[in-house]
Amino acid sequence: MLQSSEWIWYPGDFEIYHHLLLNTRREERYHQWPAFWRLDDCYHNVKFRKEVQCDTPEEMTVYAHGSGVIWVDGKRYPFEKPINLSTGSHTIEIMVARTDGLPSIFIEGQQSASNSSWEANDYSIDWLPAGCNGLYLKKEDDPAIFAFQYEEILPLSIEQGEEGLLYDYGKETFAALMFENVQATKDIQLFYGESIEEALDTEHSIIIDTIPAASASYHCHPRAFRYLFIKGAEKEQFKLTAKYEYLPLEQKGSFTCSNDLINRIWETAEYTLHLNSREFFLDGIKRDRWVWSGDAYQSYLINNYLYFDPAITKRTIIALRGKDPIVRHINTIIDYSFYWLMSVYDYYETTKDIDFITMIYPRMKSMMEYCISRTDEDGFIRGREGDWVFIDWAEIDKTGAVSAVQMLYAESLKAVWACGELIGAGEKRYLERYEQLKARINECFWDEKRGAYIDSFESGKRNVTRHANIFALLWNLADSKQRESIITNVLLNDEVPQISTPYFKFYELSVMSRIGQLDYVSRQIQDYWGSMMKLDATTFWEEYNPEITGPERLSMYDDRYGKSLCHAWGASPIYVLGRYYLGVYPTSPGYESYVVEPQLGGLEWIKGTVPVNGGTVYVELTQDALEVKSDLAGGVVRINGQDYPLSIDVPFVLSLS
Amino acid sequence: MLQSSEWIWYPGDFEIYHHLLLNTRREERYHQWPAFWRLDDCYHNVKFRKEVQCDTPEEMTVYAHGSGVIWVDGKRYPFEKPINLSTGSHTIEIMVARTDGLPSIFIEGQQSASNSSWEANDYSIDWLPAGCNGLYLKKEDDPAIFAFQYEEILPLSIEQGEEGLLYDYGKETFAALMFENVQATKDIQLFYGESIEEALDTEHSIIIDTIPAASASYHCHPRAFRYLFIKGAEKEQFKLTAKYEYLPLEQKGSFTCSNDLINRIWETAEYTLHLNSREFFLDGIKRDRWVWSGDAYQSYLINNYLYFDPAITKRTIIALRGKDPIVRHINTIIDYSFYWLMSVYDYYETTKDIDFITMIYPRMKSMMEYCISRTDEDGFIRGREGDWVFIDWAEIDKTGAVSAVQMLYAESLKAVWACGELIGAGEKRYLERYEQLKARINECFWDEKRGAYIDSFESGKRNVTRHANIFALLWNLADSKQRESIITNVLLNDEVPQISTPYFKFYELSVMSRIGQLDYVSRQIQDYWGSMMKLDATTFWEEYNPEITGPERLSMYDDRYGKSLCHAWGASPIYVLGRYYLGVYPTSPGYESYVVEPQLGGLEWIKGTVPVNGGTVYVELTQDALEVKSDLAGGVVRINGQDYPLSIDVPFVLSLS
């Protein structure tokens, strides 16, 4: 019997290639809209090698996407013809070029079967374990086509109006439409809408398509929508099938509680994240359909409490980084380079995946060197020509060096140092730079009078926003006195402008949870996310202002339907509820030790599961009792200031009444 | 009327993309054979911009290979629909992504017409003038397809044998075969041959193809061959058309003399180079069909005396260098990195093309930095893991630092320094390093006893070959005493092994010409190239040993037909005859001043033309008289130790009797 084989490629290139494809697919009416940053590509000329040890003679057949040649013990052979390998050792090298896509090979054989025991080379000196991901196991597969799954979905309603047909699929979805048996003498116009307004506003709906007259059938690209308006059409003119395109992900985390609105918010958040969990973590499925590092950073953390799928996190990290040389910050945003650096160590903390650190560390180091090359004499990084300092959509004073950016930089220095240490390549200068930077931040940005960090010291405005102060607490840049001061003067001070985006609410709710303001968090979830639900949201939005409820709620970027209604960062309640309510988090890498520290946050009861790197923790907390069960060693239950060790598969029960 | 438009792309990416395609096209029986080095690709996501000034309203229509969007004054528009530009200034930016090829745009318009007045950007900071090359002027064109020309060619003979049909096209060619009206019940096997032996030796012929049974028509890829054997076929079974695929090049240089063999050698050399002058200068048209820097370097110099086509030289230089980061030497060969560096300055010397230097200098500098990073404490560069030290196929002692390589390195340092100076970016450290290296070379490699440079000082063998000594004379590394010594002890010493490859004969004949040994050169051309002609060569070979005349003459690399019979470096007589016989060469960049210093080299008479950067010099020399005519200012005729200024279009006539 043949050993199981899978398609292999140059490591990282699968991700980089699909990142290229994905980031050029955004559509808007009659044009496409490629991402406005450098998109790297896979190598188009690569080689693979293995020293194959045959205990018995075997037949090896190589299939390839690309052209090339096989060298066996110095002799050349073509693809797709069986090659006999005698008992003994064979030096095999396979060269493959594919100029318009991802070069890959698939080898049927025993010891020669293709898998990560093969090494790959890009014609530099270094050989690395070949890339593969378990999704391409048949020789008919092509890793250049992403392995999505498909499922037919049916509309909830079809309304025949005078102007045409309106389909409502009941909730936001991502699907490919197939029109068959088309009988139309003129073009049929399609208008997609995340909202009913968008689908019917045919002058402005962002995604449109046309079935050319006299086409018997027409297949649309998969797209985001809930509503579909087909202008001037009647039901009898075609057979329409919608295929939901998705990545199958196992929902390992769960949460329910005494508050039904919060339960529905959790479900909606799950669906929002699932739609955005594809080749990579997207920002939104209609717009931008790109991969943004700051957005993805939150998705990684949410993923830990929902699917615990390290594969998609790894794919996203590799894709975002691309290849050398670095010519701009990731997504052109300074903060987004730092979220990327931080994400690598965060990923390690949950998975203990040292192979990934080994593979990515050189790219992490060159990313950090790029950042360092752009610092000033103060050691601060500041926006240069073409750089975007984002932080948040808020009235932040971004003059010169911005405090929140320096804090991200500091946390990133620690991450690079720590990752280097893990593989024996740690460089102290990163840690030294971190210490200096931390001191400089406190010198330049701490305002004793205001008892808070200011945004910028250069403008003279000494403006205080919540952002830097939240970061300072999250990453321990403030001492205990400063900490208390920030809580009083910023976090619990209504005069400091509120955080208004779901994006930054992620950090705000995290920090509020940490300082024991869980009642505030529970209220925020109900008020902010709850009001989106009242406005009929079936997935959470990119941005939301409770005061705007009319059609203007859909607009953004000067565009009537510019707002993304299915935005990954809207899913943060999952993280907050898992991390701070169920209270499960690792205290050593890969959850080799972890804490379960549940809190009700003003709710009557909560229960749910948290995936812990191969295991699952079940938590149920009422006002009277706590029950925790886990199938992974290393757990400690922490409640009412006491720690209780957790045994595998043995329910821990504590009466609290 | 519309202004003339042309397709534009990111500068350099046309070359890099076609280099990728070309270097993956080599075929051998049932497999392909991609080049064994990193092949870069074009950027797949780029943007273009122009501040368009309209004196009158105009209509602009953008066509693109790729998807994307047009921004006009901050508003978005799709491709292929006319956009009205009002009188005044418009800020236009066009984003284009093409994931499987070269992104490019074509704009119909007046002031908005696409040409090099547009700028291009790869999403780094720098904007550069857009790339274009005058070959893609129609909106139906696609720069991803190289603009070759085609011409039907007919076989000289078709022989019907028992085994099949044998076509002889009379001389080596490069053509695409088209079979039409095919009537065959079983597969038809095609066997190509550069030689008749190869075409008929169906077990070993390198290029083969199969017309599948029951195909009505079949189009073959263009390939190198003279003979074609179609096994088991009869003439009536198909209609065969052969289309010669070529780059049209104007033959500006010419040479005839009293010796008919030399005249035929010149013609054959011209045809040899023409076949190899395609997207880039190839090594050989059958094998490898790749671009090799050391081979190309000679083609650039021959080109100067034949087509004077700067475009192909520039294309080849850009393609060979590829993109950053550099991970290996060009073609993996240390010497080939240096030929590349030298070629840039050489190109400037003939063209004075400062725009090209501005564009390429950053890549030249990073190439040199890569080389410098691989030097040892002596300042010498030596082969490290994966490096190939080529120099020549000869018994060179390549232990440790090799003298010929250091000489190439020295000449390259000078080239980088000089190119930097041209654009105001000269770095003295390159010149200093050159001076130190020159001194170290003389310290370590000059052998006073042998009166020659040795190959290696580390092996203790103190082996002397001609190679380094030739370089030392060509690039003035030897002082006048050493010079005399080298001439006596090496160049005119039969005990030092002869140069045996056409490749290195280029340098040998150059240096022999310079030291006044033109009679030797004339003899060499007749003996070495002349004997290939006697063996029926219609183009010159990769390698040639006059002692082997049987079928073994065709073999190389353990392969019966492994030798390339049409190899660019075989064309060097054109360079030697133009440079040293007609004697025309620049004395300041771009031929702003030049010398005409003709020599008979033992021939009764010589005449011909040499292109001089836009002009042409006609030279006719007999034993009795010299006539020179030029349409370019700046010429000086040098003969019998005297200089005579040359006037434009006025024949200079001198009696020598």
PDB file of N, CA and C in Angstrom, chain B residues 91-125:
ATOM      1  N   THR B  91      -5.053  65.203 -11.325  1.00  0.00           N
ATOM      2  CA  THR B  91      -4.205  64.245 -10.630  1.00  0.00           C
ATOM      3  C   THR B  91      -4.756  62.855 -10.909  1.00  0.00           C
ATOM      4  N   ILE B  92      -3.978  62.077 -11.623  1.00  0.00           N
ATOM      5  CA  ILE B  92      -4.479  60.754 -12.021  1.00  0.00           C
ATOM      6  C   ILE B  92      -3.576  59.669 -11.454  1.00  0.00           C
ATOM      7  N   GLU B  93      -4.206  58.683 -10.849  1.00  0.00           N
ATOM      8  CA  GLU B  93      -3.463  57.536 -10.326  1.00  0.00           C
ATOM      9  C   GLU B  93      -4.216  56.279 -10.749  1.00  0.00           C
ATOM     10  N   ILE B  94      -3.461  55.305 -11.214  1.00  0.00           N
ATOM     11  CA  ILE B  94      -4.082  54.072 -11.717  1.00  0.00           C
ATOM     12  C   ILE B  94      -3.452  52.886 -10.997  1.00  0.00           C
ATOM     13  N   MET B  95      -4.295  52.082 -10.361  1.00  0.00           N
ATOM     14  CA  MET B  95      -3.808  50.903  -9.639  1.00  0.00           C
ATOM     15  C   MET B  95      -4.117  49.658 -10.471  1.00  0.00           C
ATOM     16  N   VAL B  96      -3.123  48.825 -10.695  1.00  0.00           N
ATOM     17  CA  VAL B  96      -3.333  47.614 -11.500  1.00  0.00           C
ATOM     18  C   VAL B  96      -2.671  46.412 -10.851  1.00  0.00           C
ATOM     19  N   ALA B  97      -3.428  45.336 -10.750  1.00  0.00           N
ATOM     20  CA  ALA B  97      -2.883  44.068 -10.246  1.00  0.00           C
ATOM     21  C   ALA B  97      -3.101  42.988 -11.295  1.00  0.00           C
ATOM     22  N   ARG B  98      -2.088  42.198 -11.517  1.00  0.00           N
ATOM     23  CA  ARG B  98      -2.216  41.052 -12.414  1.00  0.00           C
ATOM     24  C   ARG B  98      -1.447  39.927 -11.735  1.00  0.00           C
ATOM     25  N   THR B  99      -2.165  38.968 -11.228  1.00  0.00           N
ATOM     26  CA  THR B  99      -1.514  37.986 -10.365  1.00  0.00           C
ATOM     27  C   THR B  99      -0.733  36.934 -11.144  1.00  0.00           C
ATOM     28  N   ASP B 100      -1.029  36.772 -12.440  1.00  0.00           N
ATOM     29  CA  ASP B 100      -0.373  35.711 -13.207  1.00  0.00           C
ATOM     30  C   ASP B 100       0.496  36.248 -14.328  1.00  0.00           C
ATOM     31  N   GLY B 101       0.834  37.525 -14.281  1.00  0.00           N
ATOM     32  CA  GLY B 101       1.669  38.053 -15.356  1.00  0.00           C
ATOM     33  C   GLY B 101       2.082  39.483 -15.062  1.00  0.00           C
ATOM     34  N   LEU B 102       2.468  40.171 -16.110  1.00  0.00           N
ATOM     35  CA  LEU B 102       3.001  41.527 -15.994  1.00  0.00           C
ATOM     36  C   LEU B 102       1.867  42.550 -16.029  1.00  0.00           C
ATOM     37  N   PRO B 103       1.640  43.299 -14.948  1.00  0.00           N
ATOM     38  CA  PRO B 103       0.595  44.326 -15.001  1.00  0.00           C
ATOM     39  C   PRO B 103       1.044  45.465 -15.916  1.00  0.00           C
ATOM     40  N   SER B 104       0.136  45.923 -16.768  1.00  0.00           N
ATOM     41  CA  SER B 104       0.499  47.008 -17.676  1.00  0.00           C
ATOM     42  C   SER B 104      -0.756  47.773 -18.059  1.00  0.00           C
ATOM     43  N   ILE B 105      -0.558  49.025 -18.482  1.00  0.00           N
ATOM     44  CA  ILE B 105      -1.706  49.827 -18.917  1.00  0.00           C
ATOM     45  C   ILE B 105      -1.402  50.533 -20.230  1.00  0.00           C
ATOM     46  N   PHE B 106      -2.481  50.890 -20.901  1.00  0.00           N
ATOM     47  CA  PHE B 106      -2.413  51.596 -22.182  1.00  0.00           C
ATOM     48  C   PHE B 106      -3.493  52.658 -22.128  1.00  0.00           C
ATOM     49  N   ILE B 107      -3.121  53.904 -22.327  1.00  0.00           N
ATOM     50  CA  ILE B 107      -4.109  54.981 -22.204  1.00  0.00           C
ATOM     51  C   ILE B 107      -4.244  55.728 -23.522  1.00  0.00           C
ATOM     52  N   GLU B 108      -5.450  55.698 -24.046  1.00  0.00           N
ATOM     53  CA  GLU B 108      -5.767  56.544 -25.198  1.00  0.00           C
ATOM     54  C   GLU B 108      -6.109  57.919 -24.675  1.00  0.00           C
ATOM     55  N   GLY B 109      -5.463  58.915 -25.213  1.00  0.00           N
ATOM     56  CA  GLY B 109      -5.750  60.274 -24.763  1.00  0.00           C
ATOM     57  C   GLY B 109      -4.753  61.215 -25.405  1.00  0.00           C
ATOM     58  N   GLN B 110      -4.850  62.478 -25.021  1.00  0.00           N
ATOM     59  CA  GLN B 110      -3.903  63.469 -25.535  1.00  0.00           C
ATOM     60  C   GLN B 110      -2.764  63.623 -24.532  1.00  0.00           C
ATOM     61  N   GLN B 111      -2.977  64.494 -23.583  1.00  0.00           N
ATOM     62  CA  GLN B 111      -1.968  64.689 -22.542  1.00  0.00           C
ATOM     63  C   GLN B 111      -1.905  63.480 -21.614  1.00  0.00           C
ATOM     64  N   SER B 112      -3.002  62.725 -21.615  1.00  0.00           N
ATOM     65  CA  SER B 112      -3.060  61.568 -20.714  1.00  0.00           C
ATOM     66  C   SER B 112      -2.501  60.298 -21.357  1.00  0.00           C
ATOM     67  N   ALA B 113      -2.112  60.375 -22.632  1.00  0.00           N
ATOM     68  CA  ALA B 113      -1.618  59.181 -23.339  1.00  0.00           C
ATOM     69  C   ALA B 113      -0.496  58.505 -22.542  1.00  0.00           C
ATOM     70  N   SER B 114      -0.510  57.195 -22.527  1.00  0.00           N
ATOM     71  CA  SER B 114       0.481  56.462 -21.728  1.00  0.00           C
ATOM     72  C   SER B 114       1.831  56.416 -22.431  1.00  0.00           C
ATOM     73  N   ASN B 115       2.848  56.819 -21.699  1.00  0.00           N
ATOM     74  CA  ASN B 115       4.240  56.753 -22.173  1.00  0.00           C
ATOM     75  C   ASN B 115       5.120  57.009 -20.963  1.00  0.00           C
ATOM     76  N   SER B 116       6.396  57.212 -21.202  1.00  0.00           N
ATOM     77  CA  SER B 116       7.301  57.307 -20.045  1.00  0.00           C
ATOM     78  C   SER B 116       7.164  58.621 -19.282  1.00  0.00           C
ATOM     79  N   SER B 117       6.234  59.496 -19.713  1.00  0.00           N
ATOM     80  CA  SER B 117       5.967  60.690 -18.898  1.00  0.00           C
ATOM     81  C   SER B 117       5.134  60.314 -17.673  1.00  0.00           C
ATOM     82  N   TRP B 118       4.568  59.118 -17.676  1.00  0.00           N
ATOM     83  CA  TRP B 118       3.891  58.594 -16.480  1.00  0.00           C
ATOM     84  C   TRP B 118       4.954  58.032 -15.536  1.00  0.00           C
ATOM     85  N   GLU B 119       4.606  58.015 -14.273  1.00  0.00           N
ATOM     86  CA  GLU B 119       5.505  57.398 -13.297  1.00  0.00           C
ATOM     87  C   GLU B 119       4.880  56.116 -12.762  1.00  0.00           C
ATOM     88  N   ALA B 120       5.733  55.231 -12.294  1.00  0.00           N
ATOM     89  CA  ALA B 120       5.262  53.953 -11.755  1.00  0.00           C
ATOM     90  C   ALA B 120       5.790  53.752 -10.350  1.00  0.00           C
ATOM     91  N   ASN B 121       5.065  52.970  -9.582  1.00  0.00           N
ATOM     92  CA  ASN B 121       5.428  52.734  -8.184  1.00  0.00           C
ATOM     93  C   ASN B 121       5.052  51.307  -7.792  1.00  0.00           C
ATOM     94  N   ASP B 122       5.924  50.703  -7.012  1.00  0.00           N
ATOM     95  CA  ASP B 122       5.719  49.320  -6.561  1.00  0.00           C
ATOM     96  C   ASP B 122       5.243  49.299  -5.114  1.00  0.00           C
ATOM     97  N   TYR B 123       4.666  50.416  -4.654  1.00  0.00           N
ATOM     98  CA  TYR B 123       4.221  50.568  -3.271  1.00  0.00           C
ATOM     99  C   TYR B 123       5.374  50.689  -2.283  1.00  0.00           C
ATOM    100  N   SER B 124       6.558  50.983  -2.823  1.00  0.00           N
ATOM    101  CA  SER B 124       7.602  51.506  -1.951  1.00  0.00           C
ATOM    102  C   SER B 124       7.451  53.029  -2.026  1.00  0.00           C
ATOM    103  N   ILE B 125       8.405  53.765  -1.494  1.00  0.00           N
ATOM    104  CA  ILE B 125       8.277  55.222  -1.494  1.00  0.00           C
ATOM    105  C   ILE B 125       8.532  55.821  -2.881  1.00  0.00           C
TER     106      ILE B 125
END
